[in-house]
Structures are given as structure tokens and as C-alpha cells.
């Protein structure tokens, strides 16, 4: 089992890795994405799994005929810009290795079993995270998804078509969903909860509610050397105030708020910008705290815009309510992964969104987390020890065996 994990991991590792940063740039429907999808298809086919592409481009590798009450496991292969190796791929590679482990144990699942790869989980290229699972469940309309654009102005529909898939087919798939009896996503922990408990593996309790907002500050471009301060309409100033307000609001409400993406136009050293576009990512333990944070940031941004003679428009790009995973399935998996009912692995909350959280609205869903020694994620330093990855595969195989029989 550890051999097959190591071999799969080594084969996937070079694909989409940037030569100088060491981070991954696997953007949905781009060349690296095509490579990793081909890698998955080949690895699944080598195992005799029947690989199908659903109407939204998500990949499903079936062990046995697709049928009712299926046990499904998987994650995603796309990355944030210069992302780490583990966020997403660990769940996919562990799923394939778990299939190998079950076969080596002579397990013949009584229920159909599938390994999935969801499309555009990070939302790094088109702005909306978990797009593949949102389309599948109907949480986003195909029309809205088709019209999403990347930084170059390419629409989602055009990018999908360029990758050889038909965007006309996008949309909810209630039949496919109805066939899923349980979905389990294994993922690297994106924090240090397991470091504190001393366990290599844990299960998810809840996913914090979160959302993304785009803020457009529009001012007037002018000369940096000749325009008196009093005559300026500089959108960089309310933008800067908003960054600080987001931090203060998050601290006040026990939440998280980040402005990690910003575009200045014309982006010249000696020019006052005409426009600053920024994206706010906010997450909180409950909906009330999230609303309080975003209301506070919005009020601060508007006040700063007015003070500086700048126009502000805001737009919510995504909203994800709190997700509490089904308690019965969670506790069963915690016991199985711990090796028995007496020693369950810990239950952890998370601020990170996942396809599992989207599917949880319609399907019994659970997540397994693998320890992350530094807690770093969405960066090249993201890491999990190989021994812990192997423990993760074993826990996933035990879970699948228990669920699929
Ligand atoms: Zn992920």
C-alpha cells in the first residue's frame, strides 16, 4: 500500500510545478490541468477502474458498475497560484492507493465504489471555488458558470470547450447525486489542530461559513509628481484603509479576513491609479460573526471611499453557509480511523472550504484530515510527512471497507 502511494505521488509531483517557485500552477482547463487529468485517467485505468466524465467535467473512476448507494471518495487536482503539493492531490492519490489496499486485502465491495476528481475547487482561475461540485448539486446555475471569466477575459465556457468538453452540457445531475450513498474526502489539514492533539489523522466536524467579495475603488488617474494631494482622487487610499479594517474586524469577531488579491490600474510607479480592484475572503465560526465582519469592512470601505472622493462598488462572488457534517457518519469514521470504538480520532473544525462541504447539502458526507506539521497551506511549503500520508491511506481504506462492505 505504501509503495503504491509513493509511486502515484512521485508520478504526479512534477506536473504543473513551477521551476523557480517550486509551487503548483494547475489552473482549471489550462495545460497543467489537462496533464493532471490525463495522469488520473491513466492511473485509474491501470487499476481497471471505469473512468467517466460527468456533464460538468468532474472525473469519476468506478470500481464496479455505477449503481445505487455508492461509496465515493476523492478531492481535486487544481491549485491556487504557487500552491502546495498536498491540497487536493493528497485526497486523490490516497483514494487510488486505498483502492489498491482494499484489493490487496481481498475486499470485494458490496456497494459500488468510485474515486472522483472535482473541477475548479480552488476558484483560482474563474473566481468561484468548488465550481464542479456546485454545478453538480445545482448550487450555481450553468449560465452563471459559463459566463465567469479569468484574468485574461476568457470565459469558463470557452476554456472548457478549448479543453475538449462541451459547456452546453453543464448543469445539475440529480441522478448521479442520488446514486451516492456516502462521500468521504481525505484532505491535508490546513492548520495545526492535529499537531496539538498528536494524531496523524482526524475527521472534520464543521466547515466555517465563508464568502468572497470583489471591491472596485474608482478614482482618477493623474501624475504622481504634479498633482497636489488635495486635488487627488486616489483609490489606493480607501483600499489601504479597507485592508486594515478587515484585519481589525476579523480580530474583533474571532474570525478571519484576508485581502490577498489586488489589481491596480494602470499599475505605474509614477501614476496615481484610476482604479483598484481587490478581493476580500472572510470566514467565521458562525453566520452572525461573518455578517458582522463583512458589514464592518463594508462600512469602513465606504467611509474611506467617500473621504477620498472615490467611488466604491462591491459584488459578492461566492457565499458558503456553515456546514456541519453528519454526526453519525462522522463518529463512525472517527472510530474506524482510530482502529476501534474506544479510540476515535479527533474531530476538528476548519475554515477551509471543500467539495465535501458542497456535497454535504445533499449527500451523507465526511472528511478525513491528515496532519500538517507547520499548518502551512496554499503555499509551496505545504507539507505532510510520508508516514502520516500512509496512515491516511490506511484510515481511508478502513473507512471505505467499513462503508462499502
Ligand atoms: Zn483542497
CSV table of C-alpha atoms and ligand atoms in Angstrom, one decimal:
chain,number,residue,atom,x,y,z
A,1,UNK,CA,0.0,0.0,0.0
A,2,UNK,CA,2.7,2.5,0.9
A,3,UNK,CA,4.5,1.5,-2.3
A,4,UNK,CA,1.6,2.4,-4.5
A,5,UNK,CA,1.0,5.7,-2.7
A,6,UNK,CA,4.7,6.6,-3.2
A,7,UNK,CA,4.7,5.6,-6.8
A,8,UNK,CA,1.5,7.6,-7.6
A,9,UNK,CA,2.8,10.6,-5.6
A,10,UNK,CA,6.1,10.6,-7.5
A,11,UNK,CA,4.4,10.4,-10.9
A,12,UNK,CA,2.0,13.3,-10.1
A,13,UNK,CA,4.6,15.6,-8.4
A,14,UNK,CA,6.3,17.1,-11.4
A,15,UNK,CA,3.1,18.0,-13.3
A,16,UNK,CA,2.3,21.7,-13.2
A,17,UNK,CA,5.2,22.5,-10.8
A,18,UNK,CA,6.8,25.9,-11.4
A,19,UNK,CA,10.6,25.6,-12.0
A,20,UNK,CA,11.7,28.6,-9.8
A,21,UNK,CA,9.0,28.9,-7.1
A,22,UNK,CA,8.5,25.2,-6.6
A,23,UNK,CA,4.8,25.9,-6.2
A,24,UNK,CA,2.0,24.4,-8.4
A,25,UNK,CA,0.1,26.3,-11.1
A,26,UNK,CA,-2.6,23.8,-12.0
A,27,UNK,CA,-5.3,26.1,-13.3
A,28,UNK,CA,-8.6,24.7,-14.4
A,29,UNK,CA,-8.8,23.8,-18.2
A,30,UNK,CA,-5.2,25.0,-18.7
A,31,UNK,CA,-2.3,22.8,-20.0
A,32,UNK,CA,-1.2,21.6,-16.5
A,33,UNK,CA,-4.8,20.7,-15.6
A,34,UNK,CA,-5.1,18.7,-18.8
A,35,UNK,CA,-1.9,16.9,-17.8
A,36,UNK,CA,-3.1,16.0,-14.3
A,37,UNK,CA,-6.5,14.9,-15.6
A,38,UNK,CA,-4.7,12.6,-18.1
A,39,UNK,CA,-2.5,11.3,-15.3
A,40,UNK,CA,-5.6,10.5,-13.2
A,41,UNK,CA,-7.4,8.8,-16.1
A,42,UNK,CA,-4.3,6.6,-16.8
A,43,UNK,CA,-3.7,5.7,-13.2
A,44,UNK,CA,-7.4,4.8,-12.7
A,45,UNK,CA,-7.5,2.8,-16.0
A,46,UNK,CA,-4.3,0.9,-14.9
A,47,UNK,CA,-6.4,-0.3,-11.9
A,48,UNK,CA,-9.2,-1.4,-14.1
A,49,UNK,CA,-11.5,1.4,-12.9
A,50,UNK,CA,-14.0,2.7,-15.4
A,51,UNK,CA,-13.4,6.4,-15.9
A,52,UNK,CA,-16.3,8.6,-16.8
A,53,UNK,CA,-16.5,12.4,-17.2
A,54,UNK,CA,-19.8,13.9,-15.9
A,55,UNK,CA,-21.6,16.7,-17.6
A,56,UNK,CA,-19.6,19.3,-15.6
A,57,UNK,CA,-16.2,17.8,-16.3
A,58,UNK,CA,-15.7,16.1,-12.9
A,59,UNK,CA,-14.0,12.7,-13.3
A,60,UNK,CA,-15.4,9.5,-11.8
A,61,UNK,CA,-13.4,6.3,-11.7
A,62,UNK,CA,-15.8,3.4,-10.9
A,63,UNK,CA,-14.8,0.1,-9.3
A,64,UNK,CA,-17.8,-1.9,-10.4
A,65,UNK,CA,-20.9,-0.6,-12.2
A,66,UNK,CA,-22.1,2.8,-11.2
A,67,UNK,CA,-25.2,2.0,-9.1
A,68,UNK,CA,-27.3,3.0,-6.1
A,69,UNK,CA,-25.9,3.6,-2.7
A,70,UNK,CA,-22.3,4.1,-4.0
A,71,UNK,CA,-19.4,4.9,-1.7
A,72,UNK,CA,-17.4,7.8,-3.3
A,73,UNK,CA,-14.1,9.3,-2.3
A,74,UNK,CA,-11.9,11.9,-3.9
A,75,UNK,CA,-10.8,15.5,-4.0
A,76,UNK,CA,-9.4,17.9,-6.5
A,77,UNK,CA,-6.2,18.4,-8.6
A,78,UNK,CA,-6.4,22.1,-9.4
A,79,UNK,CA,-4.3,24.5,-7.3
A,80,UNK,CA,-4.1,28.1,-6.1
A,81,UNK,CA,-1.2,30.2,-7.7
A,82,UNK,CA,2.0,28.6,-6.4
A,83,UNK,CA,0.0,26.2,-4.3
A,84,UNK,CA,1.4,23.3,-2.3
A,85,UNK,CA,1.6,19.7,-3.4
A,86,UNK,CA,-0.9,18.2,-1.0
A,87,UNK,CA,-4.1,20.4,-1.0
A,88,UNK,CA,-6.3,18.3,-3.3
A,89,UNK,CA,-3.9,15.7,-4.7
A,90,UNK,CA,-3.4,14.0,-1.3
A,91,UNK,CA,-7.1,13.0,-1.4
A,92,UNK,CA,-7.0,11.8,-5.0
A,93,UNK,CA,-3.7,9.8,-4.6
A,94,UNK,CA,-4.8,8.4,-1.2
A,95,UNK,CA,-8.1,7.3,-2.8
A,96,UNK,CA,-6.3,5.4,-5.6
A,97,UNK,CA,-3.9,3.9,-3.0
A,98,UNK,CA,-6.8,2.9,-0.8
A,99,UNK,CA,-8.4,1.0,-3.7
A,100,UNK,CA,-5.0,-0.9,-4.1
A,101,UNK,CA,-5.0,-1.5,-0.4
A,102,UNK,CA,-8.6,-2.9,-0.4
A,103,UNK,CA,-7.7,-5.2,-3.3
A,104,UNK,CA,-4.5,-6.4,-1.6
A,105,UNK,CA,-6.7,-7.3,1.4
A,106,UNK,CA,-9.1,-9.2,-0.8
A,107,UNK,CA,-12.0,-6.8,-0.1
A,108,UNK,CA,-14.8,-7.0,-2.7
A,109,UNK,CA,-17.1,-4.1,-2.1
A,110,UNK,CA,-20.7,-4.9,-1.8
A,111,UNK,CA,-21.6,-1.3,-2.8
A,112,UNK,CA,-20.3,0.4,-5.9
A,113,UNK,CA,-17.2,2.5,-5.2
A,114,UNK,CA,-15.8,5.5,-7.1
A,115,UNK,CA,-12.9,7.8,-7.0
A,116,UNK,CA,-13.6,11.4,-8.1
A,117,UNK,CA,-11.7,14.5,-9.2
A,118,UNK,CA,-13.7,17.7,-8.9
A,119,UNK,CA,-13.2,20.6,-11.3
A,120,UNK,CA,-12.0,24.2,-10.2
A,121,UNK,CA,-12.2,23.6,-6.5
A,122,UNK,CA,-9.9,26.5,-5.6
A,123,UNK,CA,-11.6,29.0,-7.9
A,124,UNK,CA,-8.1,30.3,-8.7
A,125,UNK,CA,-8.8,30.9,-12.4
A,126,UNK,CA,-12.5,31.8,-12.5
A,127,UNK,CA,-13.2,33.1,-9.0
A,128,UNK,CA,-15.9,30.7,-7.7
A,129,UNK,CA,-14.5,27.9,-5.6
A,130,UNK,CA,-15.9,24.3,-5.7
A,131,UNK,CA,-17.4,25.1,-9.1
A,132,UNK,CA,-17.5,21.4,-10.2
A,133,UNK,CA,-19.4,20.3,-7.1
A,134,UNK,CA,-21.6,23.4,-7.1
A,135,UNK,CA,-22.6,22.7,-10.7
A,136,UNK,CA,-23.3,19.1,-9.9
A,137,UNK,CA,-25.5,19.9,-7.0
A,138,UNK,CA,-27.2,22.9,-8.6
A,139,UNK,CA,-25.7,25.4,-6.2
A,140,UNK,CA,-24.7,27.6,-9.2
A,141,UNK,CA,-26.5,27.9,-12.5
A,142,UNK,CA,-24.8,26.7,-15.6
A,143,UNK,CA,-25.4,30.1,-17.2
A,144,UNK,CA,-23.6,31.9,-14.4
A,145,UNK,CA,-20.7,29.4,-14.5
A,146,UNK,CA,-20.4,29.7,-18.3
A,147,UNK,CA,-20.0,33.4,-18.1
A,148,UNK,CA,-17.3,33.5,-15.4
A,149,UNK,CA,-14.1,35.0,-16.8
A,150,UNK,CA,-10.4,34.6,-15.9
A,151,UNK,CA,-7.9,37.4,-15.7
A,152,UNK,CA,-7.4,37.4,-19.5
A,153,UNK,CA,-11.1,37.7,-20.1
A,154,UNK,CA,-11.6,34.1,-21.3
A,155,UNK,CA,-15.0,32.7,-20.3
A,156,UNK,CA,-15.4,29.5,-18.4
A,157,UNK,CA,-17.4,28.1,-21.3
A,158,UNK,CA,-14.7,29.0,-23.8
A,159,UNK,CA,-11.9,27.5,-21.6
A,160,UNK,CA,-13.9,24.3,-21.1
A,161,UNK,CA,-14.5,24.0,-24.8
A,162,UNK,CA,-10.9,24.6,-25.6
A,163,UNK,CA,-10.1,21.6,-23.2
A,164,UNK,CA,-12.3,19.4,-25.3
A,165,UNK,CA,-15.5,19.4,-23.2
A,166,UNK,CA,-18.9,20.7,-24.2
A,167,UNK,CA,-20.1,23.5,-21.9
A,168,UNK,CA,-23.6,23.1,-23.2
A,169,UNK,CA,-24.0,20.0,-21.1
A,170,UNK,CA,-23.2,21.8,-17.8
A,171,UNK,CA,-25.8,21.6,-15.0
A,172,UNK,CA,-27.1,19.7,-12.0
A,173,UNK,CA,-27.1,15.9,-12.2
A,174,UNK,CA,-29.7,14.7,-9.7
A,175,UNK,CA,-29.4,11.1,-10.9
A,176,UNK,CA,-25.7,10.9,-10.3
A,177,UNK,CA,-26.1,12.5,-6.9
A,178,UNK,CA,-29.0,10.2,-6.0
A,179,UNK,CA,-26.6,7.2,-6.5
A,180,UNK,CA,-24.2,8.4,-3.9
A,181,UNK,CA,-24.7,6.7,-0.5
A,182,UNK,CA,-21.7,8.4,1.1
A,183,UNK,CA,-18.9,10.7,0.1
A,184,UNK,CA,-15.6,10.8,2.0
A,185,UNK,CA,-12.9,13.4,1.2
A,186,UNK,CA,-9.4,13.0,2.6
A,187,UNK,CA,-7.5,16.2,2.8
A,188,UNK,CA,-4.4,17.7,4.3
A,189,UNK,CA,-5.2,19.7,7.4
A,190,UNK,CA,-4.9,23.4,6.7
A,191,UNK,CA,-4.0,24.3,10.3
A,192,UNK,CA,-2.2,22.7,13.3
A,193,UNK,CA,-5.1,21.1,15.1
A,194,UNK,CA,-3.7,17.6,14.7
A,195,UNK,CA,-0.2,18.7,15.8
A,196,UNK,CA,-1.8,19.8,19.1
A,197,UNK,CA,-3.7,16.5,19.6
A,198,UNK,CA,-0.7,14.4,18.5
A,199,UNK,CA,-2.8,12.4,16.0
A,200,UNK,CA,-1.7,11.7,12.4
A,201,UNK,CA,-5.4,11.6,11.2
A,202,UNK,CA,-8.6,13.3,12.3
A,203,UNK,CA,-12.1,13.9,11.0
A,204,UNK,CA,-14.0,17.1,10.2
A,205,UNK,CA,-16.7,18.4,12.4
A,206,UNK,CA,-17.8,21.6,10.7
A,207,UNK,CA,-16.7,24.0,7.9
A,208,UNK,CA,-16.9,27.7,8.8
A,209,UNK,CA,-19.2,29.8,6.7
A,210,UNK,CA,-17.2,31.9,4.3
A,211,UNK,CA,-17.5,34.1,1.3
A,212,UNK,CA,-15.7,36.2,-1.3
A,213,UNK,CA,-16.3,39.8,-2.2
A,214,UNK,CA,-14.9,42.0,-5.0
A,215,UNK,CA,-14.4,45.6,-4.2
A,216,UNK,CA,-13.9,48.2,-7.0
A,217,UNK,CA,-12.5,51.5,-6.0
A,218,UNK,CA,-12.7,54.0,-8.9
A,219,UNK,CA,-10.8,57.3,-8.8
A,220,UNK,CA,-8.9,59.4,-11.3
A,221,UNK,CA,-5.5,58.7,-12.9
A,222,UNK,CA,-3.1,61.5,-12.7
A,223,UNK,CA,0.6,62.5,-12.5
A,224,UNK,CA,2.3,61.4,-9.2
A,225,UNK,CA,4.7,64.4,-9.5
A,226,UNK,CA,2.4,67.3,-10.3
A,227,UNK,CA,-1.0,66.6,-8.7
A,228,UNK,CA,-1.3,68.2,-5.3
A,229,UNK,CA,-2.6,65.9,-2.6
A,230,UNK,CA,-5.8,67.9,-2.1
A,231,UNK,CA,-6.7,67.5,-5.8
A,232,UNK,CA,-6.3,63.8,-5.9
A,233,UNK,CA,-9.0,61.1,-6.2
A,234,UNK,CA,-6.7,58.2,-5.3
A,235,UNK,CA,-8.4,54.8,-4.9
A,236,UNK,CA,-5.3,53.3,-3.3
A,237,UNK,CA,-6.1,55.2,0.0
A,238,UNK,CA,-9.6,53.7,0.7
A,239,UNK,CA,-8.2,50.3,-0.5
A,240,UNK,CA,-5.4,50.5,2.1
A,241,UNK,CA,-7.9,51.6,4.8
A,242,UNK,CA,-10.1,48.6,3.9
A,243,UNK,CA,-7.2,46.1,4.3
A,244,UNK,CA,-6.6,47.4,7.8
A,245,UNK,CA,-10.4,47.4,8.6
A,246,UNK,CA,-10.7,43.8,7.5
A,247,UNK,CA,-7.9,42.8,9.9
A,248,UNK,CA,-9.5,44.7,12.8
A,249,UNK,CA,-13.0,43.4,12.1
A,250,UNK,CA,-11.7,39.8,12.0
A,251,UNK,CA,-9.8,40.2,15.2
A,252,UNK,CA,-12.8,41.7,17.0
A,253,UNK,CA,-15.2,38.8,16.0
A,254,UNK,CA,-12.8,35.8,16.3
A,255,UNK,CA,-12.9,35.4,12.5
A,256,UNK,CA,-10.5,35.5,9.6
A,257,UNK,CA,-10.5,38.2,6.8
A,258,UNK,CA,-7.9,38.4,4.0
A,259,UNK,CA,-7.3,40.6,1.0
A,260,UNK,CA,-4.8,38.5,-0.9
A,261,UNK,CA,-5.5,39.6,-4.4
A,262,UNK,CA,-5.4,43.2,-5.8
A,263,UNK,CA,-5.1,44.8,-9.2
A,264,UNK,CA,-4.1,48.5,-9.6
A,265,UNK,CA,-4.7,50.3,-12.9
A,266,UNK,CA,-2.6,51.5,-14.7
A,267,UNK,CA,-0.1,50.0,-12.1
A,268,UNK,CA,2.6,52.6,-12.7
A,269,UNK,CA,5.1,53.8,-10.1
A,270,UNK,CA,4.7,57.5,-11.1
A,271,UNK,CA,0.9,57.4,-11.7
A,272,UNK,CA,-2.0,57.8,-9.3
A,273,UNK,CA,-4.2,54.8,-10.1
A,274,UNK,CA,-7.5,55.2,-11.7
A,275,UNK,CA,-8.9,52.0,-10.2
A,276,UNK,CA,-8.0,49.5,-7.5
A,277,UNK,CA,-9.8,46.2,-7.6
A,278,UNK,CA,-9.4,43.9,-4.5
A,279,UNK,CA,-10.9,40.7,-3.3
A,280,UNK,CA,-11.9,40.0,0.3
A,281,UNK,CA,-12.1,36.5,1.7
A,282,UNK,CA,-13.9,36.3,5.0
A,283,UNK,CA,-14.6,33.3,7.3
A,284,UNK,CA,-16.0,33.0,10.7
A,285,UNK,CA,-17.1,30.3,13.3
A,286,UNK,CA,-20.8,31.2,12.6
A,287,UNK,CA,-23.0,33.2,10.3
A,288,UNK,CA,-23.7,36.0,12.7
A,289,UNK,CA,-19.9,36.7,13.2
A,290,UNK,CA,-19.4,36.5,9.4
A,291,UNK,CA,-22.2,39.1,8.8
A,292,UNK,CA,-20.7,41.3,11.5
A,293,UNK,CA,-17.2,41.2,9.9
A,294,UNK,CA,-18.4,41.9,6.4
A,295,UNK,CA,-20.8,44.7,7.5
A,296,UNK,CA,-17.9,46.3,9.4
A,297,UNK,CA,-15.5,46.1,6.4
A,298,UNK,CA,-18.2,47.4,4.0
A,299,UNK,CA,-18.9,50.4,6.3
A,300,UNK,CA,-15.2,51.2,6.7
A,301,UNK,CA,-14.6,50.9,2.9
A,302,UNK,CA,-17.5,53.2,2.1
A,303,UNK,CA,-16.5,55.8,4.6
A,304,UNK,CA,-12.9,55.8,3.3
A,305,UNK,CA,-14.0,56.0,-0.3
A,306,UNK,CA,-16.2,59.0,0.5
A,307,UNK,CA,-13.4,60.7,2.4
A,308,UNK,CA,-11.2,60.4,-0.6
A,309,UNK,CA,-13.6,61.2,-3.4
A,310,UNK,CA,-13.6,57.7,-4.7
A,311,UNK,CA,-16.5,55.6,-6.0
A,312,UNK,CA,-16.9,52.1,-4.4
A,313,UNK,CA,-18.9,49.2,-5.9
A,314,UNK,CA,-18.9,45.8,-4.2
A,315,UNK,CA,-20.0,42.5,-5.5
A,316,UNK,CA,-20.3,39.2,-3.7
A,317,UNK,CA,-18.7,36.5,-5.8
A,318,UNK,CA,-19.5,33.5,-3.6
A,319,UNK,CA,-21.2,32.6,-0.3
A,320,UNK,CA,-20.9,29.3,1.5
A,321,UNK,CA,-23.0,28.7,4.6
A,322,UNK,CA,-21.8,26.8,7.6
A,323,UNK,CA,-21.6,23.0,7.0
A,324,UNK,CA,-21.9,20.6,9.8
A,325,UNK,CA,-21.0,17.1,8.7
A,326,UNK,CA,-23.5,14.3,9.6
A,327,UNK,CA,-22.7,13.3,13.1
A,328,UNK,CA,-23.5,9.6,12.8
A,329,UNK,CA,-21.2,9.1,9.7
A,330,UNK,CA,-18.5,11.4,11.3
A,331,UNK,CA,-18.5,9.4,14.6
A,332,UNK,CA,-18.4,6.1,12.7
A,333,UNK,CA,-15.5,7.1,10.6
A,334,UNK,CA,-13.7,8.6,13.6
A,335,UNK,CA,-14.0,5.2,15.3
A,336,UNK,CA,-12.9,3.2,12.2
A,337,UNK,CA,-10.0,5.5,11.5
A,338,UNK,CA,-8.9,5.3,15.2
A,339,UNK,CA,-8.8,1.5,14.9
A,340,UNK,CA,-11.8,0.8,17.1
A,341,UNK,CA,-14.8,2.4,19.0
A,342,UNK,CA,-12.6,3.1,22.1
A,343,UNK,CA,-10.0,5.2,20.3
A,344,UNK,CA,-11.7,7.6,18.0
A,345,UNK,CA,-9.6,10.1,16.1
A,346,UNK,CA,-10.2,13.8,17.0
A,347,UNK,CA,-13.0,15.9,15.4
A,348,UNK,CA,-11.8,19.3,14.1
A,349,UNK,CA,-13.5,22.4,12.7
A,350,UNK,CA,-12.0,24.0,9.6
A,351,UNK,CA,-12.0,27.4,8.0
A,352,UNK,CA,-11.3,26.0,4.5
A,353,UNK,CA,-14.0,25.2,2.0
A,354,UNK,CA,-14.1,21.9,0.3
A,355,UNK,CA,-16.2,20.0,-2.3
A,356,UNK,CA,-17.3,17.7,0.6
A,357,UNK,CA,-18.9,20.8,2.2
A,358,UNK,CA,-20.9,21.5,-1.0
A,359,UNK,CA,-22.0,17.9,-1.4
A,360,UNK,CA,-22.9,17.7,2.3
A,361,UNK,CA,-26.1,19.6,1.5
A,362,UNK,CA,-27.4,16.6,-0.5
A,363,UNK,CA,-25.4,13.5,0.4
A,364,UNK,CA,-24.1,12.0,3.6
A,365,UNK,CA,-20.6,13.4,3.7
A,366,UNK,CA,-17.5,13.2,5.8
A,367,UNK,CA,-13.9,14.3,5.7
A,368,UNK,CA,-10.6,12.8,7.0
A,369,UNK,CA,-7.7,15.2,7.7
A,370,UNK,CA,-4.0,14.3,7.6
A,371,UNK,CA,-1.6,16.1,10.0
A,372,UNK,CA,0.2,19.1,8.6
A,373,UNK,CA,3.3,19.8,10.8
A,374,UNK,CA,3.5,23.5,10.1
A,375,UNK,CA,-0.1,24.2,9.2
A,376,UNK,CA,1.1,26.0,6.1
A,377,UNK,CA,-1.2,25.6,3.1
A,378,UNK,CA,-1.8,27.3,-0.3
A,379,UNK,CA,2.0,27.8,-0.4
A,380,UNK,CA,4.9,25.8,-1.7
A,381,UNK,CA,6.0,24.9,1.9
A,382,UNK,CA,2.7,22.9,2.5
A,383,UNK,CA,3.8,19.5,3.8
A,384,UNK,CA,2.7,16.2,5.3
A,385,UNK,CA,5.1,13.5,6.4
A,386,UNK,CA,5.1,10.4,4.2
A,387,UNK,CA,4.4,8.2,7.2
A,388,UNK,CA,1.3,10.3,8.0
A,389,UNK,CA,0.2,10.1,4.4
A,390,UNK,CA,0.4,6.3,4.7
A,391,UNK,CA,-1.6,6.4,7.9
A,392,UNK,CA,-4.1,8.5,6.0
A,393,UNK,CA,-4.4,5.9,3.2
A,394,UNK,CA,-4.9,3.1,5.8
A,395,UNK,CA,-7.6,5.2,7.6
A,396,UNK,CA,-9.3,5.8,4.2
A,397,UNK,CA,-9.1,2.2,3.2
A,398,UNK,CA,-10.6,1.1,6.6
A,399,UNK,CA,-13.3,3.7,6.2
A,400,UNK,CA,-14.2,2.5,2.6
A,401,UNK,CA,-14.1,-1.1,3.7
A,402,UNK,CA,-16.5,-0.3,6.6
A,403,UNK,CA,-18.9,1.7,4.4
A,404,UNK,CA,-18.8,-0.5,1.2
A,405,UNK,CA,-18.6,-3.8,3.0
B,1,LIG,ZN1,-8.4,21.4,-1.2
